[in-house]
Short mmCIF file of C-alpha atoms in Angstrom, two decimals:
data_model
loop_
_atom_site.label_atom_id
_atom_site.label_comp_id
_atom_site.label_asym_id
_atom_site.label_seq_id
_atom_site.Cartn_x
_atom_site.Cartn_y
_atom_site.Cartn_z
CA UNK A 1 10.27 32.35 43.26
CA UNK A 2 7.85 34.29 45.72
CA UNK A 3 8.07 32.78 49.47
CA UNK A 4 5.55 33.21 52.22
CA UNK A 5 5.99 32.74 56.09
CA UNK A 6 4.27 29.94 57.74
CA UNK A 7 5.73 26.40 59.08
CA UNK A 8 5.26 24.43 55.58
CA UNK A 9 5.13 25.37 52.07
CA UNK A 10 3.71 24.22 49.19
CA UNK A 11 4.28 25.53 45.29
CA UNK A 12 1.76 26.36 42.36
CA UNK A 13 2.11 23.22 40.08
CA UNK A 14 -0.63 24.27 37.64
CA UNK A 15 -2.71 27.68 37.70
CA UNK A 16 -5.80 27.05 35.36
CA UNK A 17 -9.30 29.38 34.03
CA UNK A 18 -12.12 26.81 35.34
CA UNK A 19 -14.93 29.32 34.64
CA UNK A 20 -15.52 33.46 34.19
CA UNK A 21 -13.68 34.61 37.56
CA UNK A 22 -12.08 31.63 38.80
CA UNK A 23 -8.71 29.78 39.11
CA UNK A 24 -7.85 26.71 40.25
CA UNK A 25 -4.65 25.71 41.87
CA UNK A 26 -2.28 22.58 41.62
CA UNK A 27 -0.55 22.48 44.65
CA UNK A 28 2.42 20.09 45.83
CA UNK A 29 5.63 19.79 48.19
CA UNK A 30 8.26 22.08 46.82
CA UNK A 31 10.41 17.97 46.93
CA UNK A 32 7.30 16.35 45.26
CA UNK A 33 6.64 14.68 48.91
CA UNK A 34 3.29 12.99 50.30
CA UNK A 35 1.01 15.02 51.80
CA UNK A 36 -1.47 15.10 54.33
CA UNK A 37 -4.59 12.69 53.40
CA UNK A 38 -8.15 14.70 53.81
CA UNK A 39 -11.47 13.45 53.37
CA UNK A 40 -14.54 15.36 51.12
CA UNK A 41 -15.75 18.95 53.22
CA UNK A 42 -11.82 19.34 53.90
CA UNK A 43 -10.02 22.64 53.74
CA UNK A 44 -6.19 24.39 53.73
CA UNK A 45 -5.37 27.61 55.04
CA UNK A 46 -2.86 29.18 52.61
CA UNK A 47 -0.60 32.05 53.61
CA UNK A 48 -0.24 34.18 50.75
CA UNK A 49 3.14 36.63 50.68
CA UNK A 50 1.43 39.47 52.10
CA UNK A 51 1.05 37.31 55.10
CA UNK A 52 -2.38 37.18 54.78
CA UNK A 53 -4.10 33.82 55.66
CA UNK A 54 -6.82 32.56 53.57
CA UNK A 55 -9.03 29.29 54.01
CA UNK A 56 -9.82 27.11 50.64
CA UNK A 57 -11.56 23.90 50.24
CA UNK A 58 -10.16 20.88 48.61
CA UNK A 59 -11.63 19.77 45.38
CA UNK A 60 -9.05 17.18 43.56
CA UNK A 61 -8.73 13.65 43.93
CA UNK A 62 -8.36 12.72 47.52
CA UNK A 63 -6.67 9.63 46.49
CA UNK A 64 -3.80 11.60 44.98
CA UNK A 65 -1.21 11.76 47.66
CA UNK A 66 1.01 14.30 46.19
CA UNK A 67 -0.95 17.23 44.96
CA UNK A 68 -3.69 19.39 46.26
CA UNK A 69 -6.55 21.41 44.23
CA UNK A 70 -8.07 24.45 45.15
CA UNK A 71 -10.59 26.78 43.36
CA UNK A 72 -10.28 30.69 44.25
CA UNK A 73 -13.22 32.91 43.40
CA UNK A 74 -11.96 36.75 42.38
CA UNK A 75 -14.28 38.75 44.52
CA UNK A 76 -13.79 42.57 44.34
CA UNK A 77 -12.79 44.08 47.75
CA UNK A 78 -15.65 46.51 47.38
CA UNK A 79 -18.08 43.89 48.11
CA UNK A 80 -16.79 41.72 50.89
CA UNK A 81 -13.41 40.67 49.54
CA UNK A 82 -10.35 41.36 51.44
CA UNK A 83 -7.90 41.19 48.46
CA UNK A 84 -6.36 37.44 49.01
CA UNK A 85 -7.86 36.48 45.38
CA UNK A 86 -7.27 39.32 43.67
CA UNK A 87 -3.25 38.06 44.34
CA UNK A 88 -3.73 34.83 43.79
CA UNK A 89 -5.70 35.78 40.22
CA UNK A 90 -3.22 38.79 39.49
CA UNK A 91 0.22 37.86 40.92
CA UNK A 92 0.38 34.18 41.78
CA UNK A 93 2.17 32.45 39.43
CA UNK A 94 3.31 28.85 38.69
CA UNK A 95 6.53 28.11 40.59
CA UNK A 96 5.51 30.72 43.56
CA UNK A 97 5.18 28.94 47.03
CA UNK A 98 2.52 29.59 49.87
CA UNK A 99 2.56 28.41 53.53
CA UNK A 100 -0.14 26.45 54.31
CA UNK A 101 -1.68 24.26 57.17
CA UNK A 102 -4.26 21.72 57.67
CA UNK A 103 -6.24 19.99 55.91
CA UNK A 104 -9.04 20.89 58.46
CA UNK A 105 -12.57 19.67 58.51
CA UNK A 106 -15.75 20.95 59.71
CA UNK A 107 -18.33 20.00 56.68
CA UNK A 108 -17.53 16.27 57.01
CA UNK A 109 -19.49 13.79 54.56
CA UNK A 110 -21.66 11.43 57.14
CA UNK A 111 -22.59 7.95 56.08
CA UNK A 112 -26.96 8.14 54.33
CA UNK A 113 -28.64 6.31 51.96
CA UNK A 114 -29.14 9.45 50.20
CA UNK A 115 -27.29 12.71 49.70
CA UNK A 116 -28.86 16.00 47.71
CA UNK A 117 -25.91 18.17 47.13
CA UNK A 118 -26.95 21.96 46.46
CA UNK A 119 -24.01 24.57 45.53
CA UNK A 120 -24.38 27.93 44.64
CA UNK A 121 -21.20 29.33 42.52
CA UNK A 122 -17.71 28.77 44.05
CA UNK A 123 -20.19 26.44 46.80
CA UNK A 124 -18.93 23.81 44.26
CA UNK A 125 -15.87 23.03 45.34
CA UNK A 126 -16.36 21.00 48.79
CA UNK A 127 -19.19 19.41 46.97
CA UNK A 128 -17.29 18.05 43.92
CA UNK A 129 -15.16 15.35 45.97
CA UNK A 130 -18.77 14.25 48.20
CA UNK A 131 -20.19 13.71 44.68
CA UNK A 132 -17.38 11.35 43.89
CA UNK A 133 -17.44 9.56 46.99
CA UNK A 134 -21.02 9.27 47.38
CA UNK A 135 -20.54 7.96 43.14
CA UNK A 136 -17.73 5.50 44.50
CA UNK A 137 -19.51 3.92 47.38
CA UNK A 138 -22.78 3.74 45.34
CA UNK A 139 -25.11 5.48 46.89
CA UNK A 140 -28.31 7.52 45.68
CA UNK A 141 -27.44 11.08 45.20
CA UNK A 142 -28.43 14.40 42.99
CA UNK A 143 -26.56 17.90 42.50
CA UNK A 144 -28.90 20.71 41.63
CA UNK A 145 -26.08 23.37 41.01
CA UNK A 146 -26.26 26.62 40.67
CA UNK A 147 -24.34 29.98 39.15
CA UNK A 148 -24.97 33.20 38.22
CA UNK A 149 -24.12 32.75 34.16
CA UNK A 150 -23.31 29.09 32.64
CA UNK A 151 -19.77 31.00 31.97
CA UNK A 152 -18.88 31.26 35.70
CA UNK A 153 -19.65 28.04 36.73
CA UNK A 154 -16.52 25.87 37.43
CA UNK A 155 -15.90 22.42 36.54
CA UNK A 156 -18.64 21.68 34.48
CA UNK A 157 -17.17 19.50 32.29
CA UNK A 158 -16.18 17.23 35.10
CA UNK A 159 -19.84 17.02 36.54
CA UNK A 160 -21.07 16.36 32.98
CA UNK A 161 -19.97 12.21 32.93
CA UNK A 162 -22.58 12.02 35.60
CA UNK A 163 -25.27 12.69 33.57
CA UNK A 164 -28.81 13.66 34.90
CA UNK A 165 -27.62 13.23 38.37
CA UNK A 166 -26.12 16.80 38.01
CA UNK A 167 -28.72 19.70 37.39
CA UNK A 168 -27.29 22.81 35.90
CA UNK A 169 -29.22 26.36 36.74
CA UNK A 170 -27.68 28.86 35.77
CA UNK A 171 -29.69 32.06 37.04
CA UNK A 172 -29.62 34.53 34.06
CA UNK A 173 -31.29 31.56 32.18
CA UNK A 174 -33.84 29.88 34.78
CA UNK A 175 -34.44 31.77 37.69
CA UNK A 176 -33.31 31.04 41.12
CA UNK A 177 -33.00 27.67 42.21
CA UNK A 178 -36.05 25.42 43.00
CA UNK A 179 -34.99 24.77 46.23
CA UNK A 180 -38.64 23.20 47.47
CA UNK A 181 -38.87 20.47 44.49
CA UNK A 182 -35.21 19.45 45.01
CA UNK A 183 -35.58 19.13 48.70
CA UNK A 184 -38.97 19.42 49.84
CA UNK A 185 -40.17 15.64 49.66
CA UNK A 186 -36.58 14.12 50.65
CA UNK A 187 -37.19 11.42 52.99
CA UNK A 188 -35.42 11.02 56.49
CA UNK A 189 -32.53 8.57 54.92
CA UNK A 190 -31.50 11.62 53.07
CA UNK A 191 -28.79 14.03 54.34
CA UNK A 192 -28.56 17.62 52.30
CA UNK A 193 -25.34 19.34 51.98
CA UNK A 194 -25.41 22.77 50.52
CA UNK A 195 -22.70 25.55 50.20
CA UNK A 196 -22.76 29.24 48.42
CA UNK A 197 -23.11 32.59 49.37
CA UNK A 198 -25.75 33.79 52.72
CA UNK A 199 -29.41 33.94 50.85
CA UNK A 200 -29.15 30.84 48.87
CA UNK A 201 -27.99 28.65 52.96
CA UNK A 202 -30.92 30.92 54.26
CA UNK A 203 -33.30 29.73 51.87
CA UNK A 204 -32.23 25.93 52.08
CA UNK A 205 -32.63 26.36 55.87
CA UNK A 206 -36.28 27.67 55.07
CA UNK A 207 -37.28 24.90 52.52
CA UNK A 208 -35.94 22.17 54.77
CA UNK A 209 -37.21 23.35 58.08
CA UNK A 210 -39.55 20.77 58.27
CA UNK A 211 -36.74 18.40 58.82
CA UNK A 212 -34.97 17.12 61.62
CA UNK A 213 -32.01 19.70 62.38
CA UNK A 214 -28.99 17.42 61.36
CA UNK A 215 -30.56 16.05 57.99
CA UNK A 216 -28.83 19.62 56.68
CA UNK A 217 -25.41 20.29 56.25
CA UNK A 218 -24.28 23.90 55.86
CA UNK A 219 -21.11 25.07 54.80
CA UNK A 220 -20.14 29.55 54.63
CA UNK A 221 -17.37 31.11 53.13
CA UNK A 222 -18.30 34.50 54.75
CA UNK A 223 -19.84 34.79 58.61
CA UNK A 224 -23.49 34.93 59.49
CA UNK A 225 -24.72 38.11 60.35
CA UNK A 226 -25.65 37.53 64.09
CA UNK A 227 -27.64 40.04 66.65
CA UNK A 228 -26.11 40.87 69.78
CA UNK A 229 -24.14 39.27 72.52
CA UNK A 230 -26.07 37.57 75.42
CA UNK A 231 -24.58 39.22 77.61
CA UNK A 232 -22.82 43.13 77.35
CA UNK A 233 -20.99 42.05 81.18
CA UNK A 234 -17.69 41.01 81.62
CA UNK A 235 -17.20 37.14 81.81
CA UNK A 236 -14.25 35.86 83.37
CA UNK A 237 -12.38 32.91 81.31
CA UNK A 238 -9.90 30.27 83.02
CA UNK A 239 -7.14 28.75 81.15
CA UNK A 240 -7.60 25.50 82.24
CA UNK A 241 -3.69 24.59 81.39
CA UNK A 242 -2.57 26.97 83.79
CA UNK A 243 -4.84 28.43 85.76
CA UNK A 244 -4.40 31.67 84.79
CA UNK A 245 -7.49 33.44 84.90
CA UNK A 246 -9.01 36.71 82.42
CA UNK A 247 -12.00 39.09 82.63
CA UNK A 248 -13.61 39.51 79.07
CA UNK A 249 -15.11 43.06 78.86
CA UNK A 250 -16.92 43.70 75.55
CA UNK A 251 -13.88 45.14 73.61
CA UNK A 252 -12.08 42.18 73.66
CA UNK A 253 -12.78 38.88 72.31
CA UNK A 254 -12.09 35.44 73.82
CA UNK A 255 -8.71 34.86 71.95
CA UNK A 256 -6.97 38.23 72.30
CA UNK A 257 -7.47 38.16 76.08
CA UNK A 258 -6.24 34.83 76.35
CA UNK A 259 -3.03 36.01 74.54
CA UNK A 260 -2.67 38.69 76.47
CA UNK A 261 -2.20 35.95 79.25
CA UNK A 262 0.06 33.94 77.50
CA UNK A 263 -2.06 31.41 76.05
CA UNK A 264 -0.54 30.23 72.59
CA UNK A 265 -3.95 29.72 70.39
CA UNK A 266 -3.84 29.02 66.61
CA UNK A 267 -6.15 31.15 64.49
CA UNK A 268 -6.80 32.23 60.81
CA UNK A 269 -9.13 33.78 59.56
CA UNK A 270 -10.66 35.24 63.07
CA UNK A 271 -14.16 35.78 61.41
CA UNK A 272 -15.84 32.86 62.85
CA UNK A 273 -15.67 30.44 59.47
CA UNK A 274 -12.89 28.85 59.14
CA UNK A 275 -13.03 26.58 62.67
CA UNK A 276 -8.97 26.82 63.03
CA UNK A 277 -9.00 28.40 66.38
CA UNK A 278 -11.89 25.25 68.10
CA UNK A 279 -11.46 25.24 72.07
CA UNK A 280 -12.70 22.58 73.91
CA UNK A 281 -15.18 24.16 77.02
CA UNK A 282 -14.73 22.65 80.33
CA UNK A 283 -17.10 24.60 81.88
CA UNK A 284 -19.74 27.76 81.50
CA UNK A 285 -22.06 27.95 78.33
CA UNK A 286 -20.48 29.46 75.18
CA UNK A 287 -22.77 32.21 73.15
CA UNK A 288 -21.98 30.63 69.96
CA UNK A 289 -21.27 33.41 67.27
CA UNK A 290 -19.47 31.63 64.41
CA UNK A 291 -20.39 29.90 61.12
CA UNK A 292 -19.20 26.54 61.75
CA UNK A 293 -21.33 24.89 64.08
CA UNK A 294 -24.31 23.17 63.40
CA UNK A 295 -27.28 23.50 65.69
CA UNK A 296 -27.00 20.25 67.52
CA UNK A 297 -23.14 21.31 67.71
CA UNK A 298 -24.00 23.83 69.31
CA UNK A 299 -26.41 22.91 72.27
CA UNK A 300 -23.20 20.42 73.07
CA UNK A 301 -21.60 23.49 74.49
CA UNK A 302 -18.58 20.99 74.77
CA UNK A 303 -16.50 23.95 72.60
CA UNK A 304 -16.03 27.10 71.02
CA UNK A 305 -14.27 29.26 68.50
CA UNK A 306 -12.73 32.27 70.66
CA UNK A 307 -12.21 34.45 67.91
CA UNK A 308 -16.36 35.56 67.58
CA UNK A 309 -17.91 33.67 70.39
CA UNK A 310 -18.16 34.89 74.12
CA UNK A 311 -19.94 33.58 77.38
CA UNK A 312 -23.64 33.13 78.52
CA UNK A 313 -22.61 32.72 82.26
CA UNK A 314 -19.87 34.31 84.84
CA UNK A 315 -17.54 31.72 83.84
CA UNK A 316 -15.90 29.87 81.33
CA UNK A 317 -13.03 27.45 81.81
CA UNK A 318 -11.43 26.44 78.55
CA UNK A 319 -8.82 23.65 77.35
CA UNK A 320 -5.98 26.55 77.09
#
């Protein structure tokens, strides 16, 4: 069997097609153990045996305490991949272990009245368990999902029991999505959750920016293309733990100058999405520069991810 590094392992159960370019994975302890409970929005960071680290939302049955499921999207390296699914498509095989940690979640389902789910391709997967909790506790809900082919679009035979609940679109037959019907009239009791690739969460944020802020839930899988720092100074951080203090000029980010201190600081993907490496701020104003936040996360300024995100003011004192 293939090993990986990391502090826990699980092995590749099950390796199944779910659509044109994706996998899933049927993950469990190596001694068929319980593992971690997560909630819908939840993720894993696998470590694949090239060490690499790569972030995957759940999308099984949350009430299945020994497995995990995980869909993995083959994108070519060309065009923003960074090979983790090619290996996991190519040369991952059932019985082969990965390291993984979590489950870690920064797309949690909040309580409505209403939930419109919007995906767009592999977007699917942290949508699939919401749509079976917001199914279990009975509340009003709608998927309008979307795909470039009906061919790559996974797990359409498990969204078909619900009927006309679930809206399938694929592009190469109807166009893009019609983001302003789904959306456009959905009253405030309704919270939208949406997850795909950068145009398709730019255009929900356009068609529902007549809404209040947090009635939109945003998930990425790749980081938002952001302008410039703040600031191009030096900021000085304090490590709150020990006092130790850092100066932050603009060739370093947060976390590799706090290492260079000694700070221990878990990280993953170090891209801004994947919300492993969260530091509380005790003091100073982050510049936020990440893809996890939402907007009223943000003004908080209570923390930050120090792998993208730097300082607005002289000073920052972090939980480190």
């Amino acid at each position: 069997m293939a090993g990986t590094g990391g502090t826990d392992r699980l092995v590749v159960r099950a390796k199944d097609r779910v659509a044109d370019g994706v996998v899933a994975l049927t993950l469990a302890r190596p001694d068929g153990g319980r593992l971690p409970d997560w909630a819908p929005g939840a993720h894993v960071d696998l470590t694949l045996a090239s060490g690499a680290t790569r972030q995957y939302s759940l999308c099984g049955d949350r009430w299945d305490a020994h497995t995990y499921r995980v869909a993995v999207l083959r994108e070519a390296v060309d065009v923003g991949g960074r090979g983790g699914s090619a290996y996991v498509h190519d040369e991952l095989a059932v019985g082969d272990t990965v390291g993984f940690g979590g489950p870690r979640n920064h797309f949690p389902m909040v309580p409505a009245a209403r939930y419109l789910f919007v995906a767009g391709g592999i977007g699917i997967t942290p949508l699939l368990p919401m749509v079976g909790q917001a199914e279990l506790v009975d509340a009003d809900w709608a998927l309008l999902y979307g795909g470039r082919s009906r061919d790559s679009m996974a797990f359409r035979d498990e969204l078909a029991r619900f009927g006309d609940r679930v809206r399938l679109h694929p592009q190469d037959e109807a166009g893009l999505l019609p983001l302003a019907s789904f959306v456009g009239e959905a009253d405030e009791g309704t919270v939208v959750y949406c997850c795909g690739p950068g145009p398709l969460l730019g255009a929900i944020e356009d068609a529902t920016a007549h809404r209040p802020p947090h009635l939109l839930r945003t998930e990425r899988f790749t980081d938002a293309e952001l302008g410039a720092p703040v600031r191009d100074e030096p900021f000085v951080v304090e490590l709150a733990r020990t006092g130790v203090t850092v100066t932050v000029g603009p060739e370093l980010s947060v976390l590799e100058a706090a290492r260079r201190v000694g700070a221990t600081a878990l990280s993953s993907c170090e891209q801004g999405t994947c919300g492993t490496c969260e530091t509380a701020v005790l003091a100073g104003v982050p510049d936020h520069r990440d893809s996890v936040l939402a907007d009223h996360e943000r003004a908080a300024g209570d923390c930050l991810f120090p792998c993208v995100s730097r300082s607005c003011t002289d000073r920052l004192v972090l939980d480190l």
